[in-house]
Amino acid sequence: MKKEFREWHDKRRVYHEILDKVARRSGLEWKIQIAAVLERLPAQLPEPPQWEKDYQELDEYLEQFRGWDFPPELNIPEEEGMKAKEDEEEEDDDEKEEVEEVDDTFRNLHRRPEKRVFLALQDDNNSWQFPTTEIQEGQTLVKGAHELITNMFEPDASIVSMGNAPIGVYLDKYDDPVDGYFGAKTFYMKLQYQEGLFKENDNNKYGWPDRSEITESNHANSEKLYRYML
């Protein structure tokens, strides 16, 4: 995985350097854009692997005997009897628990509680893209990303910016200059959702896809960028 990333990253870095040189020679500037990567953290812990469950079960059983020095005259509890009793208690607990079904539609903020999901917009090609805007004069990347996201939520929403540095950058060269720009340079800024309601808008194809759903919906270059970035 690390070798695969380095091969991709080194090629992209050289390609970006070449594009920057061509843009300077052409006397054209880049259109600077901000893409806001809003993350909703998992609401529940993932299911542990079987070996970890077995280890925890054994550790809990042995915990009751730690520090004990059993004289040979005492009758030490048999492991099979203790285990059978624990199994009965676990079965009773399982029967009491009710599994709540979660609405898995993309517009549901609480979908896939065991995974990280991201606010994204679906374009005409059904690809998931992060909300993007052009940076304004005197505006920082952090402020621009935060304003972009907070304007999509109700005023009492809590959105936290995760650092001042972008987590990724993507250069898109235009076939022909547009408004005097050589292309678009998009910086991806990470934010985290804390609480609040999203402003519903039927005109926007928004959703909360997870990492795999975002990467699989995009073409080769973006797919790898999102896979490594997220």
C-alpha atoms as a PDB file:
ATOM      1  CA  MET A   1       0.000   0.000   0.000  1.00  0.00           C
ATOM      2  CA  LYS A   2       2.806   2.405   0.945  1.00  0.00           C
ATOM      3  CA  LYS A   3       4.762   1.609  -2.225  1.00  0.00           C
ATOM      4  CA  GLU A   4       1.648   2.011  -4.350  1.00  0.00           C
ATOM      5  CA  PHE A   5       0.954   5.413  -2.768  1.00  0.00           C
ATOM      6  CA  ARG A   6       4.517   6.647  -3.301  1.00  0.00           C
ATOM      7  CA  GLU A   7       4.452   5.674  -6.967  1.00  0.00           C
ATOM      8  CA  TRP A   8       1.174   7.525  -7.479  1.00  0.00           C
ATOM      9  CA  HIS A   9       2.189  10.539  -5.381  1.00  0.00           C
ATOM     10  CA  ASP A  10       5.583  11.010  -7.037  1.00  0.00           C
ATOM     11  CA  LYS A  11       4.065  10.943 -10.520  1.00  0.00           C
ATOM     12  CA  ARG A  12       1.335  13.407  -9.510  1.00  0.00           C
ATOM     13  CA  ARG A  13       3.891  15.743  -7.915  1.00  0.00           C
ATOM     14  CA  VAL A  14       6.021  15.831 -11.070  1.00  0.00           C
ATOM     15  CA  TYR A  15       2.892  16.348 -13.198  1.00  0.00           C
ATOM     16  CA  HIS A  16       1.773  19.260 -10.999  1.00  0.00           C
ATOM     17  CA  GLU A  17       5.232  20.868 -11.225  1.00  0.00           C
ATOM     18  CA  ILE A  18       5.099  20.654 -15.025  1.00  0.00           C
ATOM     19  CA  LEU A  19       1.621  22.227 -15.092  1.00  0.00           C
ATOM     20  CA  ASP A  20       2.814  25.076 -12.855  1.00  0.00           C
ATOM     21  CA  LYS A  21       5.737  25.793 -15.194  1.00  0.00           C
ATOM     22  CA  VAL A  22       3.510  25.741 -18.279  1.00  0.00           C
ATOM     23  CA  ALA A  23       1.052  28.101 -16.580  1.00  0.00           C
ATOM     24  CA  ARG A  24       3.811  30.604 -15.711  1.00  0.00           C
ATOM     25  CA  ARG A  25       5.220  30.507 -19.233  1.00  0.00           C
ATOM     26  CA  SER A  26       1.729  31.147 -20.576  1.00  0.00           C
ATOM     27  CA  GLY A  27       1.289  34.139 -18.290  1.00  0.00           C
ATOM     28  CA  LEU A  28      -1.916  32.642 -16.892  1.00  0.00           C
ATOM     29  CA  GLU A  29      -2.999  32.157 -13.307  1.00  0.00           C
ATOM     30  CA  TRP A  30      -4.715  29.299 -11.543  1.00  0.00           C
ATOM     31  CA  LYS A  31      -8.271  29.596 -10.316  1.00  0.00           C
ATOM     32  CA  ILE A  32      -7.976  28.798  -6.608  1.00  0.00           C
ATOM     33  CA  GLN A  33     -10.824  26.719  -5.238  1.00  0.00           C
ATOM     34  CA  ILE A  34     -11.685  25.247  -1.848  1.00  0.00           C
ATOM     35  CA  ALA A  35     -13.295  21.828  -1.442  1.00  0.00           C
ATOM     36  CA  ALA A  36     -14.770  21.275   2.015  1.00  0.00           C
ATOM     37  CA  VAL A  37     -14.423  17.689   3.263  1.00  0.00           C
ATOM     38  CA  LEU A  38     -16.976  17.483   6.079  1.00  0.00           C
ATOM     39  CA  GLU A  39     -16.651  14.258   8.047  1.00  0.00           C
ATOM     40  CA  ARG A  40     -19.150  12.657  10.402  1.00  0.00           C
ATOM     41  CA  LEU A  41     -17.348  10.316  12.766  1.00  0.00           C
ATOM     42  CA  PRO A  42     -18.626   6.794  13.508  1.00  0.00           C
ATOM     43  CA  ALA A  43     -21.404   6.722  16.080  1.00  0.00           C
ATOM     44  CA  GLN A  44     -20.510   3.213  17.253  1.00  0.00           C
ATOM     45  CA  LEU A  45     -17.400   1.097  17.522  1.00  0.00           C
ATOM     46  CA  PRO A  46     -16.825  -1.491  14.794  1.00  0.00           C
ATOM     47  CA  GLU A  47     -17.369  -5.149  15.629  1.00  0.00           C
ATOM     48  CA  PRO A  48     -14.099  -6.563  17.036  1.00  0.00           C
ATOM     49  CA  PRO A  49     -12.527  -9.634  15.353  1.00  0.00           C
ATOM     50  CA  GLN A  50     -13.255 -13.054  16.820  1.00  0.00           C
ATOM     51  CA  TRP A  51      -9.774 -13.461  18.321  1.00  0.00           C
ATOM     52  CA  GLU A  52     -10.238 -10.226  20.270  1.00  0.00           C
ATOM     53  CA  LYS A  53     -13.605 -11.393  21.597  1.00  0.00           C
ATOM     54  CA  ASP A  54     -12.055 -14.706  22.701  1.00  0.00           C
ATOM     55  CA  TYR A  55      -9.183 -12.891  24.412  1.00  0.00           C
ATOM     56  CA  GLN A  56     -11.508 -10.522  26.295  1.00  0.00           C
ATOM     57  CA  GLU A  57     -13.694 -13.428  27.381  1.00  0.00           C
ATOM     58  CA  LEU A  58     -10.699 -15.382  28.688  1.00  0.00           C
ATOM     59  CA  ASP A  59      -9.255 -12.310  30.392  1.00  0.00           C
ATOM     60  CA  GLU A  60     -12.539 -11.586  32.170  1.00  0.00           C
ATOM     61  CA  TYR A  61     -12.733 -15.183  33.366  1.00  0.00           C
ATOM     62  CA  LEU A  62      -9.164 -15.199  34.703  1.00  0.00           C
ATOM     63  CA  GLU A  63      -9.585 -11.805  36.365  1.00  0.00           C
ATOM     64  CA  GLN A  64     -11.640 -13.306  39.183  1.00  0.00           C
ATOM     65  CA  PHE A  65      -8.766 -15.611  40.148  1.00  0.00           C
ATOM     66  CA  ARG A  66      -5.909 -13.099  40.016  1.00  0.00           C
ATOM     67  CA  GLY A  67      -4.218 -12.690  43.372  1.00  0.00           C
ATOM     68  CA  TRP A  68      -5.840 -15.798  44.816  1.00  0.00           C
ATOM     69  CA  ASP A  69      -3.746 -18.492  46.416  1.00  0.00           C
ATOM     70  CA  PHE A  70      -5.911 -21.611  46.558  1.00  0.00           C
ATOM     71  CA  PRO A  71      -5.126 -24.173  49.268  1.00  0.00           C
ATOM     72  CA  PRO A  72      -5.407 -27.701  47.952  1.00  0.00           C
ATOM     73  CA  GLU A  73      -8.177 -28.415  50.444  1.00  0.00           C
ATOM     74  CA  LEU A  74     -10.550 -25.946  48.752  1.00  0.00           C
ATOM     75  CA  ASN A  75     -12.815 -26.882  45.911  1.00  0.00           C
ATOM     76  CA  ILE A  76     -11.842 -24.549  43.050  1.00  0.00           C
ATOM     77  CA  PRO A  77     -14.750 -23.655  40.729  1.00  0.00           C
ATOM     78  CA  GLU A  78     -14.760 -25.735  37.606  1.00  0.00           C
ATOM     79  CA  GLU A  79     -14.193 -23.800  34.413  1.00  0.00           C
ATOM     80  CA  GLU A  80     -16.958 -25.569  32.532  1.00  0.00           C
ATOM     81  CA  GLY A  81     -19.548 -24.696  35.155  1.00  0.00           C
ATOM     82  CA  MET A  82     -18.493 -21.032  35.237  1.00  0.00           C
ATOM     83  CA  LYS A  83     -18.471 -20.842  31.450  1.00  0.00           C
ATOM     84  CA  ALA A  84     -21.975 -22.318  31.189  1.00  0.00           C
ATOM     85  CA  LYS A  85     -23.276 -19.734  33.641  1.00  0.00           C
ATOM     86  CA  GLU A  86     -21.633 -16.881  31.694  1.00  0.00           C
ATOM     87  CA  ASP A  87     -23.136 -18.172  28.448  1.00  0.00           C
ATOM     88  CA  GLU A  88     -26.608 -18.161  29.996  1.00  0.00           C
ATOM     89  CA  GLU A  89     -26.147 -14.577  31.186  1.00  0.00           C
ATOM     90  CA  GLU A  90     -24.950 -13.472  27.733  1.00  0.00           C
ATOM     91  CA  GLU A  91     -27.949 -15.117  26.062  1.00  0.00           C
ATOM     92  CA  ASP A  92     -30.294 -13.286  28.444  1.00  0.00           C
ATOM     93  CA  ASP A  93     -28.565  -9.969  27.634  1.00  0.00           C
ATOM     94  CA  ASP A  94     -28.818 -10.634  23.894  1.00  0.00           C
ATOM     95  CA  GLU A  95     -32.541 -11.269  24.166  1.00  0.00           C
ATOM     96  CA  LYS A  96     -33.018  -7.959  25.964  1.00  0.00           C
ATOM     97  CA  GLU A  97     -31.134  -5.964  23.347  1.00  0.00           C
ATOM     98  CA  GLU A  98     -33.182  -4.624  20.497  1.00  0.00           C
ATOM     99  CA  VAL A  99     -31.407  -3.985  17.227  1.00  0.00           C
ATOM    100  CA  GLU A 100     -32.517  -0.682  15.774  1.00  0.00           C
ATOM    101  CA  GLU A 101     -32.613  -0.572  11.991  1.00  0.00           C
ATOM    102  CA  VAL A 102     -30.939   2.515  10.542  1.00  0.00           C
ATOM    103  CA  ASP A 103     -32.223   4.204   7.395  1.00  0.00           C
ATOM    104  CA  ASP A 104     -29.400   3.681   4.864  1.00  0.00           C
ATOM    105  CA  THR A 105     -30.544   6.266   2.306  1.00  0.00           C
ATOM    106  CA  PHE A 106     -27.815   8.718   1.322  1.00  0.00           C
ATOM    107  CA  ARG A 107     -29.663  11.745   2.701  1.00  0.00           C
ATOM    108  CA  ASN A 108     -29.698  10.315   6.198  1.00  0.00           C
ATOM    109  CA  LEU A 109     -26.894  11.856   8.256  1.00  0.00           C
ATOM    110  CA  HIS A 110     -26.986   8.911  10.667  1.00  0.00           C
ATOM    111  CA  ARG A 111     -26.566   6.161   8.053  1.00  0.00           C
ATOM    112  CA  ARG A 112     -23.779   3.615   8.509  1.00  0.00           C
ATOM    113  CA  PRO A 113     -23.075   4.444  12.173  1.00  0.00           C
ATOM    114  CA  GLU A 114     -20.058   2.114  12.191  1.00  0.00           C
ATOM    115  CA  LYS A 115     -18.250   4.103   9.463  1.00  0.00           C
ATOM    116  CA  ARG A 116     -17.088   7.614   8.679  1.00  0.00           C
ATOM    117  CA  VAL A 117     -19.318   9.351   6.163  1.00  0.00           C
ATOM    118  CA  PHE A 118     -18.827  12.641   4.311  1.00  0.00           C
ATOM    119  CA  LEU A 119     -21.091  15.381   3.007  1.00  0.00           C
ATOM    120  CA  ALA A 120     -20.952  15.234  -0.791  1.00  0.00           C
ATOM    121  CA  LEU A 121     -22.916  16.370  -3.834  1.00  0.00           C
ATOM    122  CA  GLN A 122     -23.757  14.080  -6.738  1.00  0.00           C
ATOM    123  CA  ASP A 123     -23.023  15.493 -10.203  1.00  0.00           C
ATOM    124  CA  ASP A 124     -24.650  14.657 -13.538  1.00  0.00           C
ATOM    125  CA  ASN A 125     -22.383  11.616 -13.893  1.00  0.00           C
ATOM    126  CA  ASN A 126     -23.528  10.283 -10.496  1.00  0.00           C
ATOM    127  CA  SER A 127     -20.062  10.923  -9.069  1.00  0.00           C
ATOM    128  CA  TRP A 128     -19.777  12.116  -5.485  1.00  0.00           C
ATOM    129  CA  GLN A 129     -17.943  15.444  -5.209  1.00  0.00           C
ATOM    130  CA  PHE A 130     -17.197  17.600  -2.189  1.00  0.00           C
ATOM    131  CA  PRO A 131     -18.809  21.054  -1.932  1.00  0.00           C
ATOM    132  CA  THR A 132     -16.477  23.451  -3.729  1.00  0.00           C
ATOM    133  CA  THR A 133     -16.233  27.227  -4.050  1.00  0.00           C
ATOM    134  CA  GLU A 134     -13.795  29.791  -5.423  1.00  0.00           C
ATOM    135  CA  ILE A 135     -11.704  31.513  -2.782  1.00  0.00           C
ATOM    136  CA  GLN A 136     -12.487  35.193  -2.267  1.00  0.00           C
ATOM    137  CA  GLU A 137      -9.950  38.002  -1.979  1.00  0.00           C
ATOM    138  CA  GLY A 138      -8.487  38.185   1.524  1.00  0.00           C
ATOM    139  CA  GLN A 139     -10.061  34.871   2.494  1.00  0.00           C
ATOM    140  CA  THR A 140      -8.040  32.004   3.968  1.00  0.00           C
ATOM    141  CA  LEU A 141      -8.560  28.373   3.020  1.00  0.00           C
ATOM    142  CA  VAL A 142      -9.819  27.557   6.520  1.00  0.00           C
ATOM    143  CA  LYS A 143     -12.291  30.430   6.628  1.00  0.00           C
ATOM    144  CA  GLY A 144     -13.544  29.750   3.118  1.00  0.00           C
ATOM    145  CA  ALA A 145     -14.195  26.065   3.809  1.00  0.00           C
ATOM    146  CA  HIS A 146     -15.875  26.809   7.143  1.00  0.00           C
ATOM    147  CA  GLU A 147     -18.171  29.463   5.641  1.00  0.00           C
ATOM    148  CA  LEU A 148     -19.071  27.174   2.747  1.00  0.00           C
ATOM    149  CA  ILE A 149     -20.195  24.388   5.081  1.00  0.00           C
ATOM    150  CA  THR A 150     -21.870  26.496   7.777  1.00  0.00           C
ATOM    151  CA  ASN A 151     -24.024  28.174   5.109  1.00  0.00           C
ATOM    152  CA  MET A 152     -25.378  24.718   4.264  1.00  0.00           C
ATOM    153  CA  PHE A 153     -26.522  24.119   7.864  1.00  0.00           C
ATOM    154  CA  GLU A 154     -28.880  25.810  10.279  1.00  0.00           C
ATOM    155  CA  PRO A 155     -27.358  28.704  12.290  1.00  0.00           C
ATOM    156  CA  ASP A 156     -27.010  26.695  15.523  1.00  0.00           C
ATOM    157  CA  ALA A 157     -24.955  23.922  13.884  1.00  0.00           C
ATOM    158  CA  SER A 158     -21.490  23.128  15.242  1.00  0.00           C
ATOM    159  CA  ILE A 159     -18.793  22.551  12.603  1.00  0.00           C
ATOM    160  CA  VAL A 160     -15.090  22.273  13.537  1.00  0.00           C
ATOM    161  CA  SER A 161     -12.168  22.931  11.170  1.00  0.00           C
ATOM    162  CA  MET A 162      -9.454  20.272  11.474  1.00  0.00           C
ATOM    163  CA  GLY A 163      -6.266  22.289  11.038  1.00  0.00           C
ATOM    164  CA  ASN A 164      -4.963  25.035   8.778  1.00  0.00           C
ATOM    165  CA  ALA A 165      -3.288  22.842   6.160  1.00  0.00           C
ATOM    166  CA  PRO A 166      -5.152  21.170   3.286  1.00  0.00           C
ATOM    167  CA  ILE A 167      -5.306  17.374   3.250  1.00  0.00           C
ATOM    168  CA  GLY A 168      -4.954  17.260  -0.534  1.00  0.00           C
ATOM    169  CA  VAL A 169      -4.746  19.286  -3.736  1.00  0.00           C
ATOM    170  CA  TYR A 170      -5.921  18.604  -7.274  1.00  0.00           C
ATOM    171  CA  LEU A 171      -4.896  20.472 -10.447  1.00  0.00           C
ATOM    172  CA  ASP A 172      -7.284  20.517 -13.393  1.00  0.00           C
ATOM    173  CA  LYS A 173      -5.937  22.071 -16.599  1.00  0.00           C
ATOM    174  CA  TYR A 174      -8.544  23.623 -18.882  1.00  0.00           C
ATOM    175  CA  ASP A 175      -8.468  22.642 -22.546  1.00  0.00           C
ATOM    176  CA  ASP A 176      -8.673  26.352 -23.365  1.00  0.00           C
ATOM    177  CA  PRO A 177      -8.192  29.280 -20.953  1.00  0.00           C
ATOM    178  CA  VAL A 178     -11.411  30.265 -19.175  1.00  0.00           C
ATOM    179  CA  ASP A 179     -11.733  33.847 -17.913  1.00  0.00           C
ATOM    180  CA  GLY A 180      -7.968  34.181 -18.096  1.00  0.00           C
ATOM    181  CA  TYR A 181      -7.318  31.095 -15.983  1.00  0.00           C
ATOM    182  CA  PHE A 182      -5.004  28.267 -16.997  1.00  0.00           C
ATOM    183  CA  GLY A 183      -6.970  25.816 -14.888  1.00  0.00           C
ATOM    184  CA  ALA A 184      -8.368  25.179 -11.429  1.00  0.00           C
ATOM    185  CA  LYS A 185      -6.282  24.363  -8.377  1.00  0.00           C
ATOM    186  CA  THR A 186      -8.491  22.839  -5.687  1.00  0.00           C
ATOM    187  CA  PHE A 187      -7.402  22.564  -2.058  1.00  0.00           C
ATOM    188  CA  TYR A 188      -9.240  20.057   0.136  1.00  0.00           C
ATOM    189  CA  MET A 189      -9.892  21.264   3.691  1.00  0.00           C
ATOM    190  CA  LYS A 190     -11.101  18.861   6.372  1.00  0.00           C
ATOM    191  CA  LEU A 191     -13.876  19.668   8.827  1.00  0.00           C
ATOM    192  CA  GLN A 192     -15.847  17.607  11.342  1.00  0.00           C
ATOM    193  CA  TYR A 193     -19.547  17.626  12.041  1.00  0.00           C
ATOM    194  CA  GLN A 194     -20.490  18.000  15.709  1.00  0.00           C
ATOM    195  CA  GLU A 195     -24.217  18.727  15.724  1.00  0.00           C
ATOM    196  CA  GLY A 196     -26.913  20.636  13.852  1.00  0.00           C
ATOM    197  CA  LEU A 197     -29.420  20.271  11.050  1.00  0.00           C
ATOM    198  CA  PHE A 198     -28.685  20.388   7.338  1.00  0.00           C
ATOM    199  CA  LYS A 199     -30.730  22.851   5.275  1.00  0.00           C
ATOM    200  CA  GLU A 200     -32.860  20.625   3.080  1.00  0.00           C
ATOM    201  CA  ASN A 201     -32.762  21.553  -0.603  1.00  0.00           C
ATOM    202  CA  ASP A 202     -34.447  19.308  -3.161  1.00  0.00           C
ATOM    203  CA  ASN A 203     -32.450  20.952  -5.973  1.00  0.00           C
ATOM    204  CA  ASN A 204     -29.160  19.589  -4.595  1.00  0.00           C
ATOM    205  CA  LYS A 205     -28.307  15.925  -4.888  1.00  0.00           C
ATOM    206  CA  TYR A 206     -26.543  15.827  -1.566  1.00  0.00           C
ATOM    207  CA  GLY A 207     -25.789  12.762   0.512  1.00  0.00           C
ATOM    208  CA  TRP A 208     -23.563  11.182   3.151  1.00  0.00           C
ATOM    209  CA  PRO A 209     -21.534   8.485   1.342  1.00  0.00           C
ATOM    210  CA  ASP A 210     -18.662   6.651   2.968  1.00  0.00           C
ATOM    211  CA  ARG A 211     -15.091   6.457   1.664  1.00  0.00           C
ATOM    212  CA  SER A 212     -15.629   3.463  -0.611  1.00  0.00           C
ATOM    213  CA  GLU A 213     -18.797   4.914  -2.142  1.00  0.00           C
ATOM    214  CA  ILE A 214     -17.001   8.160  -2.969  1.00  0.00           C
ATOM    215  CA  THR A 215     -13.932   6.526  -4.511  1.00  0.00           C
ATOM    216  CA  GLU A 216     -15.901   3.996  -6.559  1.00  0.00           C
ATOM    217  CA  SER A 217     -18.053   6.726  -8.126  1.00  0.00           C
ATOM    218  CA  ASN A 218     -15.100   8.716  -9.518  1.00  0.00           C
ATOM    219  CA  HIS A 219     -12.726   8.252 -12.442  1.00  0.00           C
ATOM    220  CA  ALA A 220      -9.181   6.943 -12.067  1.00  0.00           C
ATOM    221  CA  ASN A 221      -7.311  10.096 -10.979  1.00  0.00           C
ATOM    222  CA  SER A 222      -9.931  11.303  -8.506  1.00  0.00           C
ATOM    223  CA  GLU A 223     -10.526   7.754  -7.275  1.00  0.00           C
ATOM    224  CA  LYS A 224      -6.941   7.405  -6.091  1.00  0.00           C
ATOM    225  CA  LEU A 225      -6.851  10.929  -4.692  1.00  0.00           C
ATOM    226  CA  TYR A 226      -9.938  10.315  -2.568  1.00  0.00           C
ATOM    227  CA  ARG A 227      -8.846   6.815  -1.557  1.00  0.00           C
ATOM    228  CA  TYR A 228      -5.497   8.034  -0.206  1.00  0.00           C
ATOM    229  CA  MET A 229      -6.820  11.350   1.133  1.00  0.00           C
ATOM    230  CA  LEU A 230      -9.766   9.956   3.072  1.00  0.00           C
END
